[in-house]
Short mmCIF file of C-alpha atoms in Angstrom, two decimals:
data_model
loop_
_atom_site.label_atom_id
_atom_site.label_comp_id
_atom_site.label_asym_id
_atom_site.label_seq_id
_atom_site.Cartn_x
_atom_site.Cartn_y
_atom_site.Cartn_z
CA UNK A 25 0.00 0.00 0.00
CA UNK A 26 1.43 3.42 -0.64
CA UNK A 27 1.95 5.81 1.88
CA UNK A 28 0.01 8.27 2.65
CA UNK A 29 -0.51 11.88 4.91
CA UNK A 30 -3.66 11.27 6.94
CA UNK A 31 -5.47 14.72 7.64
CA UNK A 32 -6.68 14.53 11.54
CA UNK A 33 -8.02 18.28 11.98
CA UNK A 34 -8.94 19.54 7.80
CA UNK A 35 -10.24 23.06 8.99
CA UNK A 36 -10.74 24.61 5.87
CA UNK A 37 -8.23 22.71 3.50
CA UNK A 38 -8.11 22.37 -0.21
CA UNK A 39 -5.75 20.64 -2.61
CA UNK A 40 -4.47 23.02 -4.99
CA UNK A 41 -1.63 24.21 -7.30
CA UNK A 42 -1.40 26.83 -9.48
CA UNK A 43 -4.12 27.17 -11.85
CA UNK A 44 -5.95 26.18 -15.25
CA UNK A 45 -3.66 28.41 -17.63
CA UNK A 46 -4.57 28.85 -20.76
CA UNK A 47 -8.45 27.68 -20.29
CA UNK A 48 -10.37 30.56 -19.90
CA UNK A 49 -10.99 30.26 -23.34
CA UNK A 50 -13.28 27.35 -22.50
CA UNK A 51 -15.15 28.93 -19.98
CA UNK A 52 -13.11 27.52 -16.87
CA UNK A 53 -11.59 30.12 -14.69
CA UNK A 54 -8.29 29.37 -13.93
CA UNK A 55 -8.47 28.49 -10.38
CA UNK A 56 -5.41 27.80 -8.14
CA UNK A 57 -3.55 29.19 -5.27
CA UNK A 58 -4.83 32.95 -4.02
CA UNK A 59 -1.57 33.65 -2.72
CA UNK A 60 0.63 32.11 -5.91
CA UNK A 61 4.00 33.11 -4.57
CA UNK A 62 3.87 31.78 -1.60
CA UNK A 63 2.83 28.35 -3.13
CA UNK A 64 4.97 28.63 -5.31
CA UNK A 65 7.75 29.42 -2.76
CA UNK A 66 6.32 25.90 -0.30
CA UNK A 67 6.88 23.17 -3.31
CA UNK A 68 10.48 24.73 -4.45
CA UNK A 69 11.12 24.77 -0.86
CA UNK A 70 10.92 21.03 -1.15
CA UNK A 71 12.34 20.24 -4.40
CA UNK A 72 9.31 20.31 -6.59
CA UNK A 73 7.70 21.47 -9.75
CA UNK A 74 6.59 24.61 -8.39
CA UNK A 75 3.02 23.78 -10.49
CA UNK A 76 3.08 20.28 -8.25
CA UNK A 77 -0.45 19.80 -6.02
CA UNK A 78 -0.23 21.12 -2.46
CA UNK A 79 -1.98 22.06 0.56
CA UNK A 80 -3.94 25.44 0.51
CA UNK A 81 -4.84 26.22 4.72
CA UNK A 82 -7.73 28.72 5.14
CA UNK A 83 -7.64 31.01 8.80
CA UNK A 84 -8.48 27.89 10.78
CA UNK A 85 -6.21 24.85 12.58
CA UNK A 86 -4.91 22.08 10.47
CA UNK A 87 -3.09 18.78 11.33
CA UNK A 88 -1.99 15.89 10.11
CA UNK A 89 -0.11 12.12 10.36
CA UNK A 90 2.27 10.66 7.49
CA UNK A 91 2.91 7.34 7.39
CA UNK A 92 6.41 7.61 6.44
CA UNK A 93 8.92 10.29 7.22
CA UNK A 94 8.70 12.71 4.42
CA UNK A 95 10.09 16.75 4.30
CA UNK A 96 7.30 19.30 4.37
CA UNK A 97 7.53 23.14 3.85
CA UNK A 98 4.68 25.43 5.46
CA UNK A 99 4.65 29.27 3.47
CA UNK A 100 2.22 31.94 3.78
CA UNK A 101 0.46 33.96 6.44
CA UNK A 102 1.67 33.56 10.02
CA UNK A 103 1.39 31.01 12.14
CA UNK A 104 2.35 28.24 14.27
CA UNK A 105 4.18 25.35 13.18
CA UNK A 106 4.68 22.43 15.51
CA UNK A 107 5.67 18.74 14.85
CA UNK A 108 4.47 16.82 17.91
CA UNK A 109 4.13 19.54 19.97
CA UNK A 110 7.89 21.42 19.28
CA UNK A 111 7.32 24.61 17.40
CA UNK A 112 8.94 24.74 13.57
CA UNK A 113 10.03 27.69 11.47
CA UNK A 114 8.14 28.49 8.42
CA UNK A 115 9.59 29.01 4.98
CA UNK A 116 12.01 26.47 5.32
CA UNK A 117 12.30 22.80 4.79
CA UNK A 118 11.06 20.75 7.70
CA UNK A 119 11.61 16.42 8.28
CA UNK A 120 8.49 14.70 9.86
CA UNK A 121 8.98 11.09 10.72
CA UNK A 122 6.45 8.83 10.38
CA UNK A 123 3.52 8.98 13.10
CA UNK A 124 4.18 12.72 14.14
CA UNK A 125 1.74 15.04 14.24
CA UNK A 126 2.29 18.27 12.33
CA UNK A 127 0.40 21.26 13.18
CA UNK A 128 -0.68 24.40 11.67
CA UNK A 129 -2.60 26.95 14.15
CA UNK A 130 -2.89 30.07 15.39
CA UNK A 131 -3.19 31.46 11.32
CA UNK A 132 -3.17 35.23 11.48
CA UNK A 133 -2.28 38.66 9.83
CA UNK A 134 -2.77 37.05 6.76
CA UNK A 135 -5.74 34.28 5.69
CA UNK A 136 -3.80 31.38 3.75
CA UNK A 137 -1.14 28.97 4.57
CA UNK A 138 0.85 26.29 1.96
CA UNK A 139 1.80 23.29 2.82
CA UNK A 140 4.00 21.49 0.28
CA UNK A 141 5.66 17.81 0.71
CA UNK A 142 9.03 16.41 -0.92
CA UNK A 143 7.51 14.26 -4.30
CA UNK A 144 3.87 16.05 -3.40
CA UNK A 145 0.82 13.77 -3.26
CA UNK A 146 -1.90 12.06 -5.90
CA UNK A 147 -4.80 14.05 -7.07
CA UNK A 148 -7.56 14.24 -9.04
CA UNK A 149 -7.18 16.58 -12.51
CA UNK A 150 -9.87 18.43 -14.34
CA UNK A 151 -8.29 20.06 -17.85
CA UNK A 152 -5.20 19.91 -16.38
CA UNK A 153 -4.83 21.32 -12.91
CA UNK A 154 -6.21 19.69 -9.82
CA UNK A 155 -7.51 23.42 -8.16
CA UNK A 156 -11.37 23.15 -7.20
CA UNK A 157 -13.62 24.17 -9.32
CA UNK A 158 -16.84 25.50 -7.12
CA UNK A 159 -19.09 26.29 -9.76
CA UNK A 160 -18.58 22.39 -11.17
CA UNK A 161 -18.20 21.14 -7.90
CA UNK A 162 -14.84 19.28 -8.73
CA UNK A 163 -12.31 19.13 -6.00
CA UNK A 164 -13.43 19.86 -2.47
CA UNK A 165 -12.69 20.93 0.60
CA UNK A 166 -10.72 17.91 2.76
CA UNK A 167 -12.76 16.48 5.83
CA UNK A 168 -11.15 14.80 8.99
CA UNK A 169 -9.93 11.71 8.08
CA UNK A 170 -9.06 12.06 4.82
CA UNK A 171 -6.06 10.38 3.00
CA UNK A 172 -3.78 11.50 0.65
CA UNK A 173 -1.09 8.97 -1.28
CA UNK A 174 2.63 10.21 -1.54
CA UNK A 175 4.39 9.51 -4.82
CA UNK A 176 7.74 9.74 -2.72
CA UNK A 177 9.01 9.55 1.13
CA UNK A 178 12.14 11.18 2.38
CA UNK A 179 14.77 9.24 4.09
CA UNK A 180 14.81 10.13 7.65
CA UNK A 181 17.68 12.52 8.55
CA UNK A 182 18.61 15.23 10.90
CA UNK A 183 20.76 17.66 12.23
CA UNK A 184 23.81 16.97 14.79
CA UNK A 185 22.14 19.92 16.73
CA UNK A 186 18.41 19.06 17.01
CA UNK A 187 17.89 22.86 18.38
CA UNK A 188 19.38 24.58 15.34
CA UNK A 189 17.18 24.67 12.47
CA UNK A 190 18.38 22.33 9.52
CA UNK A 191 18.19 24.77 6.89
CA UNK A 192 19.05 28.75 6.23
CA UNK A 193 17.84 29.11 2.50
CA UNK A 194 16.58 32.63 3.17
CA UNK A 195 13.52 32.31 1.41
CA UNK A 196 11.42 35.30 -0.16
CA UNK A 197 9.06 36.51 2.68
CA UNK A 198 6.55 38.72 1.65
CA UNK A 199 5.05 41.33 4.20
CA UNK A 200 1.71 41.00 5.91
CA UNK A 201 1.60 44.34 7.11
CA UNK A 202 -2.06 45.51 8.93
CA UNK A 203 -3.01 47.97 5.57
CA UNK A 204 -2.17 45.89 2.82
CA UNK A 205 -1.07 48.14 -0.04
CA UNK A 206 -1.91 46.70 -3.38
CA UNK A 207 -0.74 47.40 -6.99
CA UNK A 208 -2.92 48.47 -10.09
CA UNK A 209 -2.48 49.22 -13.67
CA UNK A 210 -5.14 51.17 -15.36
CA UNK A 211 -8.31 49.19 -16.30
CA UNK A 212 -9.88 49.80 -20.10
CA UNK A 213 -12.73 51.70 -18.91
CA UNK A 214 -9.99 54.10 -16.66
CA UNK A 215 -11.46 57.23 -18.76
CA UNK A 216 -14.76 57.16 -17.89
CA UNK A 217 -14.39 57.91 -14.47
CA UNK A 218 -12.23 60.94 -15.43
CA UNK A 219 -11.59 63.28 -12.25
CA UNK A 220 -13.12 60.60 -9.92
CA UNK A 221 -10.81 57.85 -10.74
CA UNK A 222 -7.81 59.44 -8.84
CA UNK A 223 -10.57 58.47 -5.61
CA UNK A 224 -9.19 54.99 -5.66
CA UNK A 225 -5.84 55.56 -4.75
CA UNK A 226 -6.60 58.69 -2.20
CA UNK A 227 -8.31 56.27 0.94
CA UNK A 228 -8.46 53.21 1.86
CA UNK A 229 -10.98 50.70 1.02
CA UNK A 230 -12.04 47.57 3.68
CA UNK A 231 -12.52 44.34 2.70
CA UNK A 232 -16.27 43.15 3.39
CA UNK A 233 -16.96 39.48 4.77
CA UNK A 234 -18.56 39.22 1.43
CA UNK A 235 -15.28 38.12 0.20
CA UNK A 236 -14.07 35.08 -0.60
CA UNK A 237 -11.74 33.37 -3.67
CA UNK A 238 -14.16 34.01 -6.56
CA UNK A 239 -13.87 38.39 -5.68
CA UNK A 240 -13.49 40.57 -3.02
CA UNK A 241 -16.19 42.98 -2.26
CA UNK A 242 -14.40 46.39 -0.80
CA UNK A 243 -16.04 49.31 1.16
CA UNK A 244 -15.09 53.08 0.57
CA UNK A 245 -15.44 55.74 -1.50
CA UNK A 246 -18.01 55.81 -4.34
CA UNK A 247 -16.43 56.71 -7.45
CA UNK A 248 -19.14 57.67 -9.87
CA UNK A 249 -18.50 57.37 -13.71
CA UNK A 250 -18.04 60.72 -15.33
CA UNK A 251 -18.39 59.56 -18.60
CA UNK A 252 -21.06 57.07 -20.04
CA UNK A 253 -22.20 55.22 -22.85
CA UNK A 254 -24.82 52.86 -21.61
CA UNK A 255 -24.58 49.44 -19.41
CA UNK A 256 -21.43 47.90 -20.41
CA UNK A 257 -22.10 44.92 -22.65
CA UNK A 258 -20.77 41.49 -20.97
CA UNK A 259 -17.34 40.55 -22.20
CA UNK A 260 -14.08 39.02 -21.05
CA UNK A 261 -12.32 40.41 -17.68
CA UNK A 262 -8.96 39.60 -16.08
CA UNK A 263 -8.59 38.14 -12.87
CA UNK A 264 -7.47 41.12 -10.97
CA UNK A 265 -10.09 43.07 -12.70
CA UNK A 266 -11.41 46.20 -10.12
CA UNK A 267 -14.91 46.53 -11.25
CA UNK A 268 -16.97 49.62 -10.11
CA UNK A 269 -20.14 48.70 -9.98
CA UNK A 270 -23.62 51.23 -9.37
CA UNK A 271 -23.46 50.65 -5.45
CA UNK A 272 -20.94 51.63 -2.94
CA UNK A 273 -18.71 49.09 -3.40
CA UNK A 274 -16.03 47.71 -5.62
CA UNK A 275 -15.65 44.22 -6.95
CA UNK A 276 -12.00 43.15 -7.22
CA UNK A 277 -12.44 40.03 -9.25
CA UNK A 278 -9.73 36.77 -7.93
CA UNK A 279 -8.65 33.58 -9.40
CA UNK A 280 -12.14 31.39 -9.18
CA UNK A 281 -13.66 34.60 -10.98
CA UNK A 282 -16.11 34.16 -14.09
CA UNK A 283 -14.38 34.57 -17.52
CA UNK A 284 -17.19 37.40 -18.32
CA UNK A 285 -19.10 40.37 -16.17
CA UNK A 286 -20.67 43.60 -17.30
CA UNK A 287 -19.41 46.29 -14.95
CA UNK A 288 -16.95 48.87 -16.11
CA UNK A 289 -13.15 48.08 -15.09
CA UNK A 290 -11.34 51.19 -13.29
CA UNK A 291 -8.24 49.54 -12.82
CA UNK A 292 -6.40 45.63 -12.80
CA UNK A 293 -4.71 44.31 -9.87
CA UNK A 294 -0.97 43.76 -10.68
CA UNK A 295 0.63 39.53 -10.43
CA UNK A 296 2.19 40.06 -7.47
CA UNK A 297 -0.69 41.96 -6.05
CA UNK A 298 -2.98 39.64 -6.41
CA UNK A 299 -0.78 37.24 -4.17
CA UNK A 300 -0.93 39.98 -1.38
CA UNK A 301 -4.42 40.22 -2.33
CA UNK A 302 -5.45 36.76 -1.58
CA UNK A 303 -3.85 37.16 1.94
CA UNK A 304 -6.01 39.74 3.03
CA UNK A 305 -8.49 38.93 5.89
CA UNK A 306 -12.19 40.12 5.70
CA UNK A 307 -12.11 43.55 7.64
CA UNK A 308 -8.46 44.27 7.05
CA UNK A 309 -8.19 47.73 4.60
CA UNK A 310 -6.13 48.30 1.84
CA UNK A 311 -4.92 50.99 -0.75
CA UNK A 312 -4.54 51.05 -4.12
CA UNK A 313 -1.33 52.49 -5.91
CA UNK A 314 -0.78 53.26 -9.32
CA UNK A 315 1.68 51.07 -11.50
CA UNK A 316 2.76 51.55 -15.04
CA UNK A 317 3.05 48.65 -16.81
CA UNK A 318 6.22 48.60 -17.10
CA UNK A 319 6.42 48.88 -13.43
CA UNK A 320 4.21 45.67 -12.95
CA UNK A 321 6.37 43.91 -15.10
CA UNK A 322 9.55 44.36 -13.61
CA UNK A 323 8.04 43.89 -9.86
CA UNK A 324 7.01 40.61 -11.45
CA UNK A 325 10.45 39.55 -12.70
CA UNK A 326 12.34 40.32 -9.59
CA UNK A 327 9.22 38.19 -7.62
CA UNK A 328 9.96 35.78 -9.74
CA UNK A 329 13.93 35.65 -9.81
CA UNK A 330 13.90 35.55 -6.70
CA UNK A 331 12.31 32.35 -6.37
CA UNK A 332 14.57 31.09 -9.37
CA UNK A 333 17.37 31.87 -6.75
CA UNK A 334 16.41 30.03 -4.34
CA UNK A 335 15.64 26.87 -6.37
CA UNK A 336 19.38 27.00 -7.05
CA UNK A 337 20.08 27.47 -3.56
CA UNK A 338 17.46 24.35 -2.51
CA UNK A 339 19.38 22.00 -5.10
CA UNK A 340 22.47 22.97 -3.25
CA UNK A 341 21.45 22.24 0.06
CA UNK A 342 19.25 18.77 -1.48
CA UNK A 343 22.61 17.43 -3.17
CA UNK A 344 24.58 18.42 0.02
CA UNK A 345 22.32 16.11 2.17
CA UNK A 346 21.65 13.59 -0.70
CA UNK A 347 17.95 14.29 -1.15
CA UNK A 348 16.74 13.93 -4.20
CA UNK A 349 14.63 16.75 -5.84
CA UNK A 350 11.88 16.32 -7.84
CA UNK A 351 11.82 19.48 -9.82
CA UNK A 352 10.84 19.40 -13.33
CA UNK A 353 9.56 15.98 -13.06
#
């Protein structure tokens, strides 16, 4: 029988990864990780394809059993991390033998943790990603006693100093500051709200409870279109879309969003911020601040060479202590 992580306390858990690319073209939104760098970040952190399944951990206690020993990494908002009651850094590579107990509690600042695991774990695909799906009902949430198979254990090691922490890889830590401060190109519809669209980056805007992976509904300023031509005929929309709808809020559309809407578009949240985005709690505020394009797109790069970096520096450490990676597989 193959071995397998037993889930004791599920919380709100899902099995995710990064996405349906390249299918909203069919209809499907694209799904995946709300926070995608810090994902990311959890399965290079263990030597894996940093598109392989893993653990997404929403605001409330997690634990679970493996079978075998295996090498976990926990990213995302704060939290605690113990394995059988001794407390475990984050954003780093972490051994659990076989029969501990690894806990994630105490989630806060942020709303989502990652939990990834050396060779990652079967799952179920739907056009190519396993990330739910809550409009078709594919892939949900993990109950107690659920079981997921490893494809790969970890051969039981440790350090010579049990009290010093194995690794120092200096993983990319994002901030989870208390006003989250979130970055936005101009939408297509930016003109019509002529004088009034400056409004979105002058306050801050709180997130309603009315939030969850699909949008986030935010409450603040009204910000009136100056400039009309009728209701806005329904038609494609990024994820990251800020839609200003007739009402006093906004819509900030996420990754489980539809593939069409109707409301006119003041502004699209950059890549990286929609990875702070999908840390913010309901209640928390945040402002808006104006990128170029250009600007997004190098913010993006250095997110992303940074994690390049420290996939070098994880093979390093991995060949030093005769583990063998997985990325790319």
């Amino acid at each position: 029988m193959a071995d397998t992580l037993t889930v004791r306390t599920a919380g709100i858990t899902t099995v995710q990864d990064l996405g349906r690319v390249g299918r909203s073209r069919y209809g499907l939104p694209v799904g995946g990780a709300a926070d995608q760098h810090s994902a990311r970040v959890a399965n290079v952190l263990c030597g894996n394809d940093e598109h392989a399944p893993l653990l997404e951990i929403t605001a409330l206690d997690f634990a679970c059993v493996p079978s075998a020993d295996i090498l976990v990494a926990v990213t995302g908002s704060p939290a605690d991390v113990s394995v059988d009651g001794a407390a475990r850094p984050m954003w780093e590579p972490l051994p659990v033998r076989a029969g501990d107990t690894l806990r994630v509690t105490g989630i806060r600042q942020g709303l989502r943790v990652y939990l990834a695991v050396l060779g990652s774990f079967e799952a179920d695909y739907l056009q190519g990603s396993c990330a739910p799906d809550t409009i078709l009902g594919f892939g949900p949430a993990l109950r107690d006693g659920a079981e997921l198979s490893l494809r790969r254990t970890c051969p039981a090691f440790d350090h010579p100093y049990s009290r010093i922490p194995l690794f120092r890889l200096h993983a990319p830590v994002p901030p989870f500051p208390s006003t989250w401060t979130i970055d936005v190109t101009d939408g297509p519809d930016r003109a019509e709200f002529a004088d009034t669209a400056p409004r979105l980056f002058d306050a801050p805007f709180t997130v309603s409870p009315q939030s969850n992976h699909i949008g986030l509904r935010l409450r603040g300023d009204r910000l009136p279109r100056r400039v009309t031509q009728g209701e806005v005929l329904s038609r494609g929309v990024p994820v990251g879309a800020v839609e200003v709808p007739a009402g006093d809020e906004l819509l900030v559309l996420h990754r489980g969003r539809g593939v069409t809407a109707g409301y006119p578009v003041l502004a699209v949240v950059t890549a990286t911020g929609l990875s702070a985005l999908g840390q913010v709690r309901p209640g928390q505020t945040i402002r808006f601040r104006h990128r170029t394009l250009e600007q997004a797109v190098t913010a993006h790069r250095a997110q992303r060479g940074a994690v390049d970096a420290l996939r070098t520096r994880v093979r390093t450490a991995f060949d030093v202590l005769r583990i063998r990676a997985v990325d790319g597989d």
